PDB file of C-alpha atoms and ligand atoms in Angstrom:
ATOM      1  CA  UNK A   1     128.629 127.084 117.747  1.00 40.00           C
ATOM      2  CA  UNK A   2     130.815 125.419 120.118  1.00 42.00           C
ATOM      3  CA  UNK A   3     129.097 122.170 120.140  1.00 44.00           C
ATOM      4  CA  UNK A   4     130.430 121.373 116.129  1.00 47.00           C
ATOM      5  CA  UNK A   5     134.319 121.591 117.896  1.00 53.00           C
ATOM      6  CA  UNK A   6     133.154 118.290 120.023  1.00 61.00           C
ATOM      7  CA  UNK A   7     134.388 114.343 119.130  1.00 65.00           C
ATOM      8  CA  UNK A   8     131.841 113.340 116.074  1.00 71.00           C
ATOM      9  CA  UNK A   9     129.827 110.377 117.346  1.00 76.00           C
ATOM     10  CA  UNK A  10     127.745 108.685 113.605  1.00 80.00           C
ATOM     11  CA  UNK A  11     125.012 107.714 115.965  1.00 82.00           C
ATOM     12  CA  UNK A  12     124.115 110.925 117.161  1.00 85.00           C
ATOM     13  CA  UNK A  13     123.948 112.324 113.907  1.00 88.00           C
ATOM     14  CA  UNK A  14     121.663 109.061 113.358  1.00 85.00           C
ATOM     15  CA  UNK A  15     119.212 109.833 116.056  1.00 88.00           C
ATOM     16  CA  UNK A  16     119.287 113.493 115.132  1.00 92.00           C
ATOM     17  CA  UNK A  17     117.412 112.535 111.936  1.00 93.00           C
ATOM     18  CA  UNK A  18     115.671 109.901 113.277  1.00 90.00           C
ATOM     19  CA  UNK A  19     113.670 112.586 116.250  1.00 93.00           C
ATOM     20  CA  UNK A  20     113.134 115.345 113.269  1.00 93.00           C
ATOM     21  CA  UNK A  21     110.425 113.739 111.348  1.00 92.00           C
ATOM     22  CA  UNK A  22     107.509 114.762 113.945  1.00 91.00           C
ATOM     23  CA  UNK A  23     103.408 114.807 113.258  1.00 88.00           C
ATOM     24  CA  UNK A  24     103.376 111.064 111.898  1.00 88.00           C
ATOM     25  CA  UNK A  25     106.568 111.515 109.915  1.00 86.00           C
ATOM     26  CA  UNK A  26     104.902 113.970 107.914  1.00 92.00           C
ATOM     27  CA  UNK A  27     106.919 116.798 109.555  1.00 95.00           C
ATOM     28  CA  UNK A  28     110.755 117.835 109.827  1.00 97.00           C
ATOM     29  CA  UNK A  29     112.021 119.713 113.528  1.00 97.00           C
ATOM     30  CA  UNK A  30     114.210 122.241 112.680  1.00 98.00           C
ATOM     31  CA  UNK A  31     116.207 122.169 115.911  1.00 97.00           C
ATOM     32  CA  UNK A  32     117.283 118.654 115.227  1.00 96.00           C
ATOM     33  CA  UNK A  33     117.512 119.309 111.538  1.00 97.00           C
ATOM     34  CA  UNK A  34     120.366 121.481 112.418  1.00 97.00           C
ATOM     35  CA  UNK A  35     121.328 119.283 114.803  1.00 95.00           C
ATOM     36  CA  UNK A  36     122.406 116.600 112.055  1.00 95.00           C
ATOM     37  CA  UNK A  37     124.347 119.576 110.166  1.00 95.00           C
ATOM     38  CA  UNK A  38     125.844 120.454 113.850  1.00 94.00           C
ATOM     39  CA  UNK A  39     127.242 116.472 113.982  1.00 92.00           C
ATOM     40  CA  UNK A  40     128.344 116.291 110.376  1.00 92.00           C
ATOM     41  CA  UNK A  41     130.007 119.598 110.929  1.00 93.00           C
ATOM     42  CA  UNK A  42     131.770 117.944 113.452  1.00 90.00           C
ATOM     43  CA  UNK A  43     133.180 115.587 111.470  1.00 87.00           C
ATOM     44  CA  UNK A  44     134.518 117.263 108.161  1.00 89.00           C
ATOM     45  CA  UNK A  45     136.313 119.438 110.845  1.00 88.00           C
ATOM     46  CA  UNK A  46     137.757 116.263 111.905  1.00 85.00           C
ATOM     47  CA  UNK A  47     138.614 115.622 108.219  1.00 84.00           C
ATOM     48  CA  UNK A  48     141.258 118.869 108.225  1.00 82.00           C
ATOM     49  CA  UNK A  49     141.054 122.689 107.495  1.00 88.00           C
ATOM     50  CA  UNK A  50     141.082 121.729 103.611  1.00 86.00           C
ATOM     51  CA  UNK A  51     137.398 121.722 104.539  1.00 88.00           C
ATOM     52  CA  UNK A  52     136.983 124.627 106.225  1.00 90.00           C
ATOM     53  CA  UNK A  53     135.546 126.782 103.118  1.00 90.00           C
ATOM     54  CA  UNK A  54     132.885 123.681 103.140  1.00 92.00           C
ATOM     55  CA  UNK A  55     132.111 123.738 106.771  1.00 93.00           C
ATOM     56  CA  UNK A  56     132.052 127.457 107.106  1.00 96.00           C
ATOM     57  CA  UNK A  57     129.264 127.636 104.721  1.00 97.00           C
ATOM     58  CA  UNK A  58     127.672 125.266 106.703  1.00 97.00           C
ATOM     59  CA  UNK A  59     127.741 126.634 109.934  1.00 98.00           C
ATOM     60  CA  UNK A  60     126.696 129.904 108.675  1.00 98.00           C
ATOM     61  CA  UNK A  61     123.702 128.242 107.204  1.00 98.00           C
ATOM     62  CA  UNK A  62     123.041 126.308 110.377  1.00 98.00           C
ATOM     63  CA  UNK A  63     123.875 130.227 112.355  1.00 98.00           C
ATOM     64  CA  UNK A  64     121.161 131.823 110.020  1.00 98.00           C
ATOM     65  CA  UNK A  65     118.264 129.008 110.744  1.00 98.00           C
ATOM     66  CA  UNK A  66     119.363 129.239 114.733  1.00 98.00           C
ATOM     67  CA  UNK A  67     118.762 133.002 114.532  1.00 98.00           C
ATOM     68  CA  UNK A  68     114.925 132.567 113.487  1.00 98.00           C
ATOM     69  CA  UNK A  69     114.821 130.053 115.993  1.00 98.00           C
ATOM     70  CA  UNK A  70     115.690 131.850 118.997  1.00 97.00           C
ATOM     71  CA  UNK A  71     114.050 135.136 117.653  1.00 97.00           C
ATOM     72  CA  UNK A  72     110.969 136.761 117.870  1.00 97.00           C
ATOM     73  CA  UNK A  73     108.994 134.196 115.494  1.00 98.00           C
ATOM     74  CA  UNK A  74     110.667 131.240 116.372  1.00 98.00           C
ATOM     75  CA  UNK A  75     107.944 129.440 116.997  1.00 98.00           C
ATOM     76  CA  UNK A  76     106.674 129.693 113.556  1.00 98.00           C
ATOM     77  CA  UNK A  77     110.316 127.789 112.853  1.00 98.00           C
ATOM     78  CA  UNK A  78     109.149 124.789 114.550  1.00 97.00           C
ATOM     79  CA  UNK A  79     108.952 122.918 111.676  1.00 98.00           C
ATOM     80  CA  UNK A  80     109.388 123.460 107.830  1.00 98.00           C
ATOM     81  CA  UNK A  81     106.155 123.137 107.548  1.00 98.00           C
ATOM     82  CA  UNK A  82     105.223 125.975 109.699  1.00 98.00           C
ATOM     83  CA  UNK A  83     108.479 128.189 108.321  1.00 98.00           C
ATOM     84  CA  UNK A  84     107.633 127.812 104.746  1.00 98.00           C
ATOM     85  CA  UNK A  85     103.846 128.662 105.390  1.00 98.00           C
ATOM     86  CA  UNK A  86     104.758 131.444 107.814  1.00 98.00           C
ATOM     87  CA  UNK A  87     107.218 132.928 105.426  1.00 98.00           C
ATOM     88  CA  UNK A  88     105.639 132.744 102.151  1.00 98.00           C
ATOM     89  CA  UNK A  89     102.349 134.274 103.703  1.00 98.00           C
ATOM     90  CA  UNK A  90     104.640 137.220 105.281  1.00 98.00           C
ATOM     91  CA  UNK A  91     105.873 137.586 101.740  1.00 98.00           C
ATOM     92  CA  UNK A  92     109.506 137.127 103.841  1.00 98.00           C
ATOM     93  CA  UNK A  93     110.769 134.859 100.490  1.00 98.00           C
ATOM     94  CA  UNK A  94     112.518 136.292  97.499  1.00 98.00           C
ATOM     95  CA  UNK A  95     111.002 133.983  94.798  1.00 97.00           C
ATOM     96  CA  UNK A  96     112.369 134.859  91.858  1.00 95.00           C
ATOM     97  CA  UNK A  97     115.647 137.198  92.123  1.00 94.00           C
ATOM     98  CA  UNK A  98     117.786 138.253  95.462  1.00 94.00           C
ATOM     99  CA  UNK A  99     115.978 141.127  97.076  1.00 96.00           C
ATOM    100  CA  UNK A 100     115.258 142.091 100.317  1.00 96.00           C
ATOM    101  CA  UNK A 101     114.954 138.458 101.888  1.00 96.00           C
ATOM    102  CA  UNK A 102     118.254 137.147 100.443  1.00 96.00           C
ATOM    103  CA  UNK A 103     118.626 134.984 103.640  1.00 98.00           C
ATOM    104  CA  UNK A 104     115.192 133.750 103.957  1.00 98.00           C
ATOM    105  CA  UNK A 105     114.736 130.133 106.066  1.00 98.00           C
ATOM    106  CA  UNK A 106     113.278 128.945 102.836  1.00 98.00           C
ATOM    107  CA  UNK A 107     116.322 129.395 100.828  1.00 98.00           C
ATOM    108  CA  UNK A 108     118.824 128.787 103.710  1.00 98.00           C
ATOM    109  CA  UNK A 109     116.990 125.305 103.829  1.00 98.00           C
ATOM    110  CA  UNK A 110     117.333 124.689 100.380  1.00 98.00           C
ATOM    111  CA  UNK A 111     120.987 124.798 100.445  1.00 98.00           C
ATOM    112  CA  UNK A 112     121.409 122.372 103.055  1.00 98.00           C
ATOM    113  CA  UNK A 113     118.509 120.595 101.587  1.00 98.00           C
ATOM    114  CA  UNK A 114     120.211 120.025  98.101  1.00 98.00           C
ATOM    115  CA  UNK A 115     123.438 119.094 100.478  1.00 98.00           C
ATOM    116  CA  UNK A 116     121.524 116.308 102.003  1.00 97.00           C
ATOM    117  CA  UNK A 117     121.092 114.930  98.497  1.00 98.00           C
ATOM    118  CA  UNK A 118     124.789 114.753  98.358  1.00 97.00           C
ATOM    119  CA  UNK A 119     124.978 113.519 101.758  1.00 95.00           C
ATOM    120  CA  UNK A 120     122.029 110.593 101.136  1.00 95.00           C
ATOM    121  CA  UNK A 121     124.058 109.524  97.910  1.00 97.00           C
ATOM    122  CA  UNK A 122     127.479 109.740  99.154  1.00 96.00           C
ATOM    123  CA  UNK A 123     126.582 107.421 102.499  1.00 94.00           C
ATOM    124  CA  UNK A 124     125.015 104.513  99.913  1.00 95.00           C
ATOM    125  CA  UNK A 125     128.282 104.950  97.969  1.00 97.00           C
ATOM    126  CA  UNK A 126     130.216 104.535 101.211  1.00 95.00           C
ATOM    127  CA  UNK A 127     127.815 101.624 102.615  1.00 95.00           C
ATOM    128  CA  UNK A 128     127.696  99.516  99.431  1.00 96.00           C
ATOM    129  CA  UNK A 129     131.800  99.816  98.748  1.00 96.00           C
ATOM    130  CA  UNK A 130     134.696  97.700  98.677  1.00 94.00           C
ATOM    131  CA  UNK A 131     137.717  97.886 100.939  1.00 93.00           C
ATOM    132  CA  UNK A 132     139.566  99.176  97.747  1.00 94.00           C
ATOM    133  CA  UNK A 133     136.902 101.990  97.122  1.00 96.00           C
ATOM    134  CA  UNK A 134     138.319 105.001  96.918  1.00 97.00           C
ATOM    135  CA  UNK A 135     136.624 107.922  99.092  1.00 97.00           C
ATOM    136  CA  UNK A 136     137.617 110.604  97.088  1.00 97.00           C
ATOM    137  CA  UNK A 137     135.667 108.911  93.789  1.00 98.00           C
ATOM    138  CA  UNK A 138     132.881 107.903  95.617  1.00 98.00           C
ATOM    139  CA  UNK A 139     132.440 111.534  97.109  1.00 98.00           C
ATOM    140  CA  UNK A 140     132.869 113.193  93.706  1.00 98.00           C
ATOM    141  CA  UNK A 141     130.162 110.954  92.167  1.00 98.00           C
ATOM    142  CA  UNK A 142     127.998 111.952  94.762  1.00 98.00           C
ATOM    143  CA  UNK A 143     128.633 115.466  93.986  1.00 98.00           C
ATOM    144  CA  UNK A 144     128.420 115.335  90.442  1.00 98.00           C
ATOM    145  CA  UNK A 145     124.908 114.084  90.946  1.00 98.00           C
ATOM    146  CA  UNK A 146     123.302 116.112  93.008  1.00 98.00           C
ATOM    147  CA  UNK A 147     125.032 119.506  94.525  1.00 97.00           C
ATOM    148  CA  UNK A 148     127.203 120.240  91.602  1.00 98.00           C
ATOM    149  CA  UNK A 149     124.252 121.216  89.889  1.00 98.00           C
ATOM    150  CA  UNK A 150     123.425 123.763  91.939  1.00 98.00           C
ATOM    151  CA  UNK A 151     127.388 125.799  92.241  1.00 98.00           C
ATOM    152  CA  UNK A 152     128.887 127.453  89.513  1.00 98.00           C
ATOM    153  CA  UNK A 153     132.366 126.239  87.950  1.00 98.00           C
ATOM    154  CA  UNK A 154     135.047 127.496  90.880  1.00 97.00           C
ATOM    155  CA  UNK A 155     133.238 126.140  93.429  1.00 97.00           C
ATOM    156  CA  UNK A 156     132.827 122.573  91.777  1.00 98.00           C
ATOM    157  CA  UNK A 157     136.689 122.986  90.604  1.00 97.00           C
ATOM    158  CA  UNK A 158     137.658 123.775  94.461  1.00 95.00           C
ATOM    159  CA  UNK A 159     135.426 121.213  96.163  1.00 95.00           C
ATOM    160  CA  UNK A 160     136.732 118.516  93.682  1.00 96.00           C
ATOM    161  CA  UNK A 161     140.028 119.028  94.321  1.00 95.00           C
ATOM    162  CA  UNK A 162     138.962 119.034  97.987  1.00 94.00           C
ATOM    163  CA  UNK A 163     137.843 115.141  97.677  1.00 95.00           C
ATOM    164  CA  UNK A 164     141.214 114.284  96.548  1.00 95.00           C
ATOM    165  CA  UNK A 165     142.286 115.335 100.009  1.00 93.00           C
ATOM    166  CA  UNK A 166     139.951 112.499 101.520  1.00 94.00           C
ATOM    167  CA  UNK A 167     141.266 109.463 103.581  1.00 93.00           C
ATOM    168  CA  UNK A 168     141.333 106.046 102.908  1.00 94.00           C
ATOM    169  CA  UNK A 169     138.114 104.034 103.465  1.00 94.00           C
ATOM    170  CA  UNK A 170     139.662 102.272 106.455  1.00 93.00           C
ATOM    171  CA  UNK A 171     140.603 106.037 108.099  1.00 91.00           C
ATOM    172  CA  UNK A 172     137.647 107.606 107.170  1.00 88.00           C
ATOM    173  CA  UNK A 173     135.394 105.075 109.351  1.00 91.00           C
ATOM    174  CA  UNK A 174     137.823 104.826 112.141  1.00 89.00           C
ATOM    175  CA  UNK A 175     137.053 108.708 112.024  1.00 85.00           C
ATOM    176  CA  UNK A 176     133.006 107.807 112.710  1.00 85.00           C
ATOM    177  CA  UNK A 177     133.551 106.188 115.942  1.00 84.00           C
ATOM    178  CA  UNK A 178     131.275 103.344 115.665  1.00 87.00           C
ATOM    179  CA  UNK A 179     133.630  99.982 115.380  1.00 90.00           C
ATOM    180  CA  UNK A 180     134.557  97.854 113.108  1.00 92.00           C
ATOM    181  CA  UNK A 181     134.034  98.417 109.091  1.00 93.00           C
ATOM    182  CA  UNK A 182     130.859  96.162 109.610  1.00 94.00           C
ATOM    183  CA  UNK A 183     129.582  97.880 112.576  1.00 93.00           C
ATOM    184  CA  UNK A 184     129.566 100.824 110.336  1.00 92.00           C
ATOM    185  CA  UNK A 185     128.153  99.360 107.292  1.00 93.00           C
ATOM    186  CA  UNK A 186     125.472  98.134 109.597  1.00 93.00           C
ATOM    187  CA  UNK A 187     124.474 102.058 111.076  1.00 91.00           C
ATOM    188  CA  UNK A 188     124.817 103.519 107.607  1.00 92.00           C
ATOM    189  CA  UNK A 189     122.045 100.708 106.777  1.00 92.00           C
ATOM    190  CA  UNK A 190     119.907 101.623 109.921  1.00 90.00           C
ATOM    191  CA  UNK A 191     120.499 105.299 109.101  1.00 88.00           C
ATOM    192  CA  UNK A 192     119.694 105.702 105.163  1.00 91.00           C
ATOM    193  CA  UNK A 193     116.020 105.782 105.886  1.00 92.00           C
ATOM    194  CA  UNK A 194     115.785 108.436 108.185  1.00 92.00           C
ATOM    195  CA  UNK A 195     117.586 110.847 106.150  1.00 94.00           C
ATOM    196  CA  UNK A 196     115.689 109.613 103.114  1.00 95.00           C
ATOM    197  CA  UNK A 197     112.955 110.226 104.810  1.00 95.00           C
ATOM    198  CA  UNK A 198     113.768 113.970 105.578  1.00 96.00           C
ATOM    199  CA  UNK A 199     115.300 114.561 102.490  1.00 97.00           C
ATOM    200  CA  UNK A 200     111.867 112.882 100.310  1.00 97.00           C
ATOM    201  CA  UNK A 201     109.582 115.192 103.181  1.00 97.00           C
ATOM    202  CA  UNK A 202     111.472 118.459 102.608  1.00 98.00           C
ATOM    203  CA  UNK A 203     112.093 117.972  98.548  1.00 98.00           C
ATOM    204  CA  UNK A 204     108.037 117.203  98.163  1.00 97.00           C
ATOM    205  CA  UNK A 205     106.791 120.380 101.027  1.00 97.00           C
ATOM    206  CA  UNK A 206     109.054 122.402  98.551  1.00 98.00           C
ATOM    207  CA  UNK A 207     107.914 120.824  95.402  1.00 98.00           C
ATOM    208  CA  UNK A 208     104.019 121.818  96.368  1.00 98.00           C
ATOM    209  CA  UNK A 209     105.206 125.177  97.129  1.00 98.00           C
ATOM    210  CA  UNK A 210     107.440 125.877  94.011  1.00 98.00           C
ATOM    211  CA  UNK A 211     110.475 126.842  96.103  1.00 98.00           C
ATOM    212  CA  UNK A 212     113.271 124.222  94.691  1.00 98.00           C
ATOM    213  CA  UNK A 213     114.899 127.026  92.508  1.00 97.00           C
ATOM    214  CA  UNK A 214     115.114 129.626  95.191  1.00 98.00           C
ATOM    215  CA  UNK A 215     117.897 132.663  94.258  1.00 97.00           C
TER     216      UNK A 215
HETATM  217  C1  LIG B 301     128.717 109.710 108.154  1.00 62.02           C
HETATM  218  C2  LIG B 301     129.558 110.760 107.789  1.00 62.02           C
HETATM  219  C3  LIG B 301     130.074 110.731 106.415  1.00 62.02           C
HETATM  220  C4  LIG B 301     129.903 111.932 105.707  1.00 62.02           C
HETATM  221  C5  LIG B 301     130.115 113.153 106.493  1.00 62.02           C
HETATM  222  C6  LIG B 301     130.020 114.333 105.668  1.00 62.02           C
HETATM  223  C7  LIG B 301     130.120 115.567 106.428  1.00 62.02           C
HETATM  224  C8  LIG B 301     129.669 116.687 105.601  1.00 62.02           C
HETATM  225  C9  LIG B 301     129.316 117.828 106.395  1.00 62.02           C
HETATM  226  C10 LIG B 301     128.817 118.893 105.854  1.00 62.02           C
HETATM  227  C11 LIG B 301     128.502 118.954 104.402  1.00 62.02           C
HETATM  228  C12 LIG B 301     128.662 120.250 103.846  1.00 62.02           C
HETATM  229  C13 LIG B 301     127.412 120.943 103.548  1.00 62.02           C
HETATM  230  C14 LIG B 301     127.697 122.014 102.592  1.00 62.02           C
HETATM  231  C15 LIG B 301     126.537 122.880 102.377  1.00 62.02           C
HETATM  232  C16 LIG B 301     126.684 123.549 101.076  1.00 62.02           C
HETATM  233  C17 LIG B 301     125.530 124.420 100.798  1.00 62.02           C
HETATM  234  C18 LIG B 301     125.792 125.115  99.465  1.00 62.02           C
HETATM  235  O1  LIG B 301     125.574 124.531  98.432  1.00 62.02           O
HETATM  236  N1  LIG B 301     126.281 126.347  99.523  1.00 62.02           N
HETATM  237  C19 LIG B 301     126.651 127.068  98.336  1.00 62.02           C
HETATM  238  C20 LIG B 301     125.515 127.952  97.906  1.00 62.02           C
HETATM  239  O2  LIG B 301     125.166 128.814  98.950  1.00 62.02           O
HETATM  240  P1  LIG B 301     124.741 130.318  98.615  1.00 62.02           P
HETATM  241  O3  LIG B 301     125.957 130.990  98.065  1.00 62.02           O
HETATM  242  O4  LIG B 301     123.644 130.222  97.606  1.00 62.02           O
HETATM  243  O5  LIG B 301     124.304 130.888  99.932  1.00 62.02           O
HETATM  244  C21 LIG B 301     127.916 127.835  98.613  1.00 62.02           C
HETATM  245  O6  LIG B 301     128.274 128.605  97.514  1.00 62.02           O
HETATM  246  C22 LIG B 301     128.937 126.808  98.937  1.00 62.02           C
HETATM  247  C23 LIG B 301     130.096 127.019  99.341  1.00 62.02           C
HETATM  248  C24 LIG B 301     130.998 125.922  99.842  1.00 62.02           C
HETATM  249  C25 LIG B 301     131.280 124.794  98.942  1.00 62.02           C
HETATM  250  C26 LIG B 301     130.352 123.632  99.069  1.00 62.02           C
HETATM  251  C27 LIG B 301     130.941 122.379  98.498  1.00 62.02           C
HETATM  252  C28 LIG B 301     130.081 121.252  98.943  1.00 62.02           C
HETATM  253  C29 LIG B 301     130.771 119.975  98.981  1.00 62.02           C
HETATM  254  C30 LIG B 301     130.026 119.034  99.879  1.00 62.02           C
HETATM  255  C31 LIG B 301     130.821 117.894 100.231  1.00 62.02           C
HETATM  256  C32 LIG B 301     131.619 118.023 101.499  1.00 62.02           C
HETATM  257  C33 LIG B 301     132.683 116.985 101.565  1.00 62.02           C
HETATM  258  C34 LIG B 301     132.958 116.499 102.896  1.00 62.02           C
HETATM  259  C35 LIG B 301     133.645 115.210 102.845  1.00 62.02           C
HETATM  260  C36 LIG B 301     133.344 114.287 103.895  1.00 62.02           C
END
């Protein structure tokens, strides 16, 4: 995982998203899937260790999916596609409680997947904002509406205190490396629709399959 310790460059993370939709955009890569986590890794490490019990959940997340892909099936990881119709005809999914698959790719997925909800929400906060925006509220709304949901009270209690640790708006997108506040405005435009787009593909292939409440 030495690759989320590198500078975090925005447009890679862009383009990440941007090559995963494969098969007429009806399909998400995995490999550059986690390649998107790998770049925003990068940069909540560049944020401070106060998010280190965020990004190590990440990384092992993005550690579990890499596993599948380098192992004996990993061509059935391809795509979600192929993983969730590999795995839920292998009966390789616990569906309704944690048994013997409690780190299936389905449900490792999810987790990022309900985090990319947070992440699509939290970058139209950040686009759409004033100079006097505060990160830390902006972030928290986000949160509220979408991944809070999903964590029980100490974990919402810890990540919210967390926000407060956020820098300004200016710091925070000197941080992305792209240029000036309008410059960055401008790639979080070009950049909303791809991860809308893999966040609308994966919430509907799980939607069909009944898998958006996985234990
Ligand atoms: C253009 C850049 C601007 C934004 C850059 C953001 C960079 C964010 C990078 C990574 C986001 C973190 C992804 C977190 C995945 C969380 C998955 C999850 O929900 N895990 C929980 C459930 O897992 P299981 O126990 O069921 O296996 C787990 O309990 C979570 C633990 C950690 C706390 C998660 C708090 C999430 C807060 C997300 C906001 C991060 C704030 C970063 C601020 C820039």
């Amino acid at each position: 995982m030495s690759t989320t310790e590198e500078k975090f460059s925005l447009r890679e993370v862009l383009v990440s998203f941007k090559s995963c939709l494969v098969d007429d955009d009806q399909d998400v890569l995995v490999e550059h899937y986690l390649d998107g986590w790998k770049g925003l890794v990068r940069f909540m490490n560049s944020l401070g260790t106060i998010f280190s019990f965020v990004s190590k959940d990440a990384v092992n997340k993005i550690q579990i999916m890499e596993n599948y892909l380098k192992g004996e099936h990993g061509e059935r990881y391809r795509t979600l596609q192929s993983m969730v119709e590999y795995e839920l005809s292998s009966n390789l999914v616990d569906l309704t409680k944690r048994g013997s698959h409690p780190e299936s790719g389905c449900r490792t997925i999810l987790r990022l997947h309900r985090a990319l909800r947070w992440l699509q929400l939290f970058l139209e906060k950040l686009r759409t904002s004033t100079e006097d925006s505060k990160t830390s509220t902006l972030c928290t709304e986000a949160y509220n509406a979408s991944l809070a949901n999903h964590h029980p009270w100490i974990i919402r209690k810890t990540a919210t205190v967390a926000f407060l640790a956020l820098p300004v708006r200016n710091t925070f997108f000197e941080v992305m490396n792209v240029g000036t506040t309008e410059d960055v405005v401008d790639m979080l435009g070009e950049a909303m629709p791809y991860v809308s787009n893999v966040y609308d593909l994966t919430q509907e292939l799980y939607s069909q399959h009944n898998l958006l409440d996985l234990p």
